[in-house]
XYZ file of C-alpha atoms in Angstrom:
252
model
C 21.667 21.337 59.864
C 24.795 19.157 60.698
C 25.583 17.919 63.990
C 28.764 16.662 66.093
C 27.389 13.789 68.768
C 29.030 13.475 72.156
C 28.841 10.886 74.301
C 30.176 10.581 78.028
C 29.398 14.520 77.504
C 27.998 15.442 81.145
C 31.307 15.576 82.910
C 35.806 15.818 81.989
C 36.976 15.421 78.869
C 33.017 15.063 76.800
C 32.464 18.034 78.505
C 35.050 20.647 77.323
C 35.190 18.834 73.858
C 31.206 19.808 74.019
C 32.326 23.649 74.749
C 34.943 23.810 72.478
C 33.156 22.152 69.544
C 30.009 25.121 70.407
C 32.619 27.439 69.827
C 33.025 26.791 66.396
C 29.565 27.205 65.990
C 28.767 23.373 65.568
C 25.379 21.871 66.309
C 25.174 19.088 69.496
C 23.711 16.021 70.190
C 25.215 15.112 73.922
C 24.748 11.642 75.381
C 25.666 10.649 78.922
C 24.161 9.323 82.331
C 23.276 12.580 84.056
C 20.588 14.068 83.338
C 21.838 17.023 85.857
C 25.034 17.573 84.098
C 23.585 17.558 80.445
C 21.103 20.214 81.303
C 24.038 22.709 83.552
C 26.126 21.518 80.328
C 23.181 22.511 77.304
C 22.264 26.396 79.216
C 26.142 26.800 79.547
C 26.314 26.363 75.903
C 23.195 28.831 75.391
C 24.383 31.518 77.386
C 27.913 31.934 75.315
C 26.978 30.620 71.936
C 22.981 31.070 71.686
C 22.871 30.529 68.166
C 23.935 26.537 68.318
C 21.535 23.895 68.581
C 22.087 21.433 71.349
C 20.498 18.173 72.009
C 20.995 15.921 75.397
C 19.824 12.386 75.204
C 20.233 10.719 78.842
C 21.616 7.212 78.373
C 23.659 4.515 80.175
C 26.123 3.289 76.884
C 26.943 -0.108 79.345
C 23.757 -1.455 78.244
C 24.411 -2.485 75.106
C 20.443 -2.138 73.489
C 20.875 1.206 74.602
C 23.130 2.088 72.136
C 20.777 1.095 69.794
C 18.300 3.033 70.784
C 20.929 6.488 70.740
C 21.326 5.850 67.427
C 18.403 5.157 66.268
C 16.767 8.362 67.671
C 18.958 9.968 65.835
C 17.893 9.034 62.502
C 16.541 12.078 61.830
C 19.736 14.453 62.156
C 22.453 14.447 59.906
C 25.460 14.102 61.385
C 28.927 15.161 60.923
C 30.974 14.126 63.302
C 30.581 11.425 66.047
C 32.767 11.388 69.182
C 32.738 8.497 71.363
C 34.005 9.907 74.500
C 32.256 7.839 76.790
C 34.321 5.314 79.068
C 35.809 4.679 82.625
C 38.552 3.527 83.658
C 39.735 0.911 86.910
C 42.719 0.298 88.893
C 43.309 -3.030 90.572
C 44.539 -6.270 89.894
C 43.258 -8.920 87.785
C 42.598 -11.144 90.886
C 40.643 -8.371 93.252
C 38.944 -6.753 90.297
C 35.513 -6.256 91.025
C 34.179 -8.185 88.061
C 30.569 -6.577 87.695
C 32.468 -3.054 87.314
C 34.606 -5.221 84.647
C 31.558 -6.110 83.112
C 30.248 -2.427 82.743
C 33.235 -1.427 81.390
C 33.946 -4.310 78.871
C 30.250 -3.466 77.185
C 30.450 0.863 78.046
C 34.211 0.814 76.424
C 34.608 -1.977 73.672
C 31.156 -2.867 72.798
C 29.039 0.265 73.047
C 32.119 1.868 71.046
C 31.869 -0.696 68.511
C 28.267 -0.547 67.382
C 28.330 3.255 67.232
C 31.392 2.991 65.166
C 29.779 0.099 63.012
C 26.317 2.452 62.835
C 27.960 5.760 61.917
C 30.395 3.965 59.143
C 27.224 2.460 57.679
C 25.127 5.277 56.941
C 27.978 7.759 56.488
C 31.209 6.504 55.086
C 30.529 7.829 52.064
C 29.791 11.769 53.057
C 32.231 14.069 52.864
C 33.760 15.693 55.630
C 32.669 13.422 58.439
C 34.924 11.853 60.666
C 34.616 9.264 64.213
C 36.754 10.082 66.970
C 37.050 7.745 69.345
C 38.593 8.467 72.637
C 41.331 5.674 74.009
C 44.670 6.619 75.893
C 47.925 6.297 76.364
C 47.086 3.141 77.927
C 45.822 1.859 74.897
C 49.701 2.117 73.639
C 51.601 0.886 76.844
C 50.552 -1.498 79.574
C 49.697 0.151 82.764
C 50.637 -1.996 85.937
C 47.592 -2.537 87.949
C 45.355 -1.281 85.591
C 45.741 -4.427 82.508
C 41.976 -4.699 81.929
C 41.026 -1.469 81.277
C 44.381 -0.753 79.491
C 43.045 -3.968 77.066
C 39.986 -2.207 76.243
C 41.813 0.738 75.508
C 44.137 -0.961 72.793
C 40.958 -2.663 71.347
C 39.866 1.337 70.969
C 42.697 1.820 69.628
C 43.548 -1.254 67.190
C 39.884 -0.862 66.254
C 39.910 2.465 65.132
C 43.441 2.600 63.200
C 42.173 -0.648 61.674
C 39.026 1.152 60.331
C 41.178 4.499 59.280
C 43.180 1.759 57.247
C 39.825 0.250 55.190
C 38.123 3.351 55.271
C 41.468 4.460 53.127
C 41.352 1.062 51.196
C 37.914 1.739 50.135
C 38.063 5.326 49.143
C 35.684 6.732 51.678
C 36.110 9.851 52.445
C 35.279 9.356 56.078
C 38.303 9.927 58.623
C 38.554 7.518 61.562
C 40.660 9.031 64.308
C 41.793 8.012 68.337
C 42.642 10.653 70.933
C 44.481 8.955 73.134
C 45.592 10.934 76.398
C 47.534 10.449 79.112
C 46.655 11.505 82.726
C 43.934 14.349 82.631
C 42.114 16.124 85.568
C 38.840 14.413 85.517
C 36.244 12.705 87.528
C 38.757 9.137 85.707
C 40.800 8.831 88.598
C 37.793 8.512 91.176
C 35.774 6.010 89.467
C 38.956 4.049 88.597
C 39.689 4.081 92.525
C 36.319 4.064 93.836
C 36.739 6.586 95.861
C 34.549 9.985 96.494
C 37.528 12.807 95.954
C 40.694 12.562 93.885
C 43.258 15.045 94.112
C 45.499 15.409 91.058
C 47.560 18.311 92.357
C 50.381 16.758 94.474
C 49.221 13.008 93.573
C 49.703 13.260 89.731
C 53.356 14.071 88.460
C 52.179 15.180 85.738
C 48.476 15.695 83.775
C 46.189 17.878 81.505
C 43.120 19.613 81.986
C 40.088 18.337 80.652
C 40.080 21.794 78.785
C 43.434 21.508 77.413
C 42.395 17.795 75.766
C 39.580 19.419 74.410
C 41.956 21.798 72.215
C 43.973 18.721 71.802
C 40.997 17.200 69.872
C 40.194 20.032 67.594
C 43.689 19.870 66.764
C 43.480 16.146 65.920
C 40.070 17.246 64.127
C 41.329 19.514 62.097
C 44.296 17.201 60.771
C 44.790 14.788 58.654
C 46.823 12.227 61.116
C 45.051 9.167 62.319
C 46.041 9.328 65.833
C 46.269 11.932 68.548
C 48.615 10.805 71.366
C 50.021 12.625 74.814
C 53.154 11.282 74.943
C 53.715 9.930 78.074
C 57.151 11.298 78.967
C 57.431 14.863 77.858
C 53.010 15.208 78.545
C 53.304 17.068 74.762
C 50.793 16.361 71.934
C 51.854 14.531 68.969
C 49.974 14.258 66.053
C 50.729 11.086 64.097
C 49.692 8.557 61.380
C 49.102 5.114 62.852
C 50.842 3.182 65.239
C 50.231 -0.299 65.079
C 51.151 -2.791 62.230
C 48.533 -3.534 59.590
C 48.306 -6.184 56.657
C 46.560 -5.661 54.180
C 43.824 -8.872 53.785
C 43.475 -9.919 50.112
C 41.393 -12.841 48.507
């Protein structure tokens, strides 16, 4: 049995992506914080598609043995696709940024995201058909005012993984390295970013997806061949596209 892994799976965009990957009849492993939410999210999945096998693993990713440990409890599946979903966001300025929330997110979006990256490539570059999606944004493409630091974890995301695509080319693996990157979607995003108990994207937000409707955006981007998945952030449309940032190729 093959399986897709999931983390940041218990609420928004992890969530649907969870659903819409069930559809298509694919085994889950889902990884997030919530206990709760996993459980709500795993009979969901039951009830319309009892013949997939799902798996929740209740972890905090900000804690950096802790991804580790996900991974290495995982030995025992074979998996096909890994999703690194899991991230938050914050709004504020460098100078009144709350710096342990900083902290949280530097390790739950850069470093966390690098050693599953690093752990999946290892032991599966070489198997056909399996490909790393990692979630960044539209902020990891343009600077967001009062939002720099999180927008700079977001372009590692994304220089990291178009970097990777590029070697994994290089090298012949048949592995695909991919980014999602959205723009605005309705989520539980804005009120962690904010701090704040209730967010209201209907008459705040100009503009903004679902949760559901990213979730078809990433089969989309899963079932291509493009490196990067991007909302643009003008129009709100989907573009698939190969990647974005300049790369030289390092020769000795």
């Amino acid at each position: 049995m093959k399986y897709t892994v999931v983390t940041g799976a218990s609420s928004g965009i992890g969530y649907e992506t969870a659903l819409a990957f069930a559809a298509r009849g694919k085994n889950l492993i889902l990884a997030a914080r919530r206990q709760e939410q996993l459980e709500e999210l795993k009979s969901e999945i039951a009830r319309i598609h009892p013949d997939v096998d799902v798996v929740i693993v209740t972890t905090d990713l900000s804690v950096a043995e802790n991804a580790y440990k996900l991974y290495e409890t995982l030995q025992g599946f074979h998996i096909e696709t890994w999703i690194n979903n899991a991230g938050f966001g914050n709004f504020a300025s460098v100078a009144k940024q709350d710096l342990n929330k900083i902290t949280a997110m530097l390790h739950l979006n850069i470093e966390a995201l690098t050693l599953l990256s690093s752990l999946f490539v290892r032991d599966y570059s070489n198997v056909e058909g399996t490909q790393l999606i990692n979630v960044s944004s539209g902020g990891g493409y343009t600077i967001v005012g009062n939002a720099i630091t999180y927008c700079a974890t977001k372009f590692y995301v994304s220089a990291f993984t178009e970097g990777l695509s590029h070697e994994l080319k290089s090298q012949g693996a048949p592995m695909q390295a991919k980014v999602l990157a959205p723009a605005a979607t309705e989520t539980e995003f804005a009120k962690r970013s904010f701090d704040v108990a209730e967010f209201e994207y209907h008459g705040t937000v100009p503009k903004f997806h679902t949760a559901k409707e990213m979730a078809h955006f990433m089969l989309d981007l899963y079932d291509s061949n493009s490196v990067v998945g991007i909302v643009n952030g003008l129009t709100y449309e989907f573009e698939l596209r190969d990647t974005i940032y300049n790369y030289i190729e390092h020769t000795r």
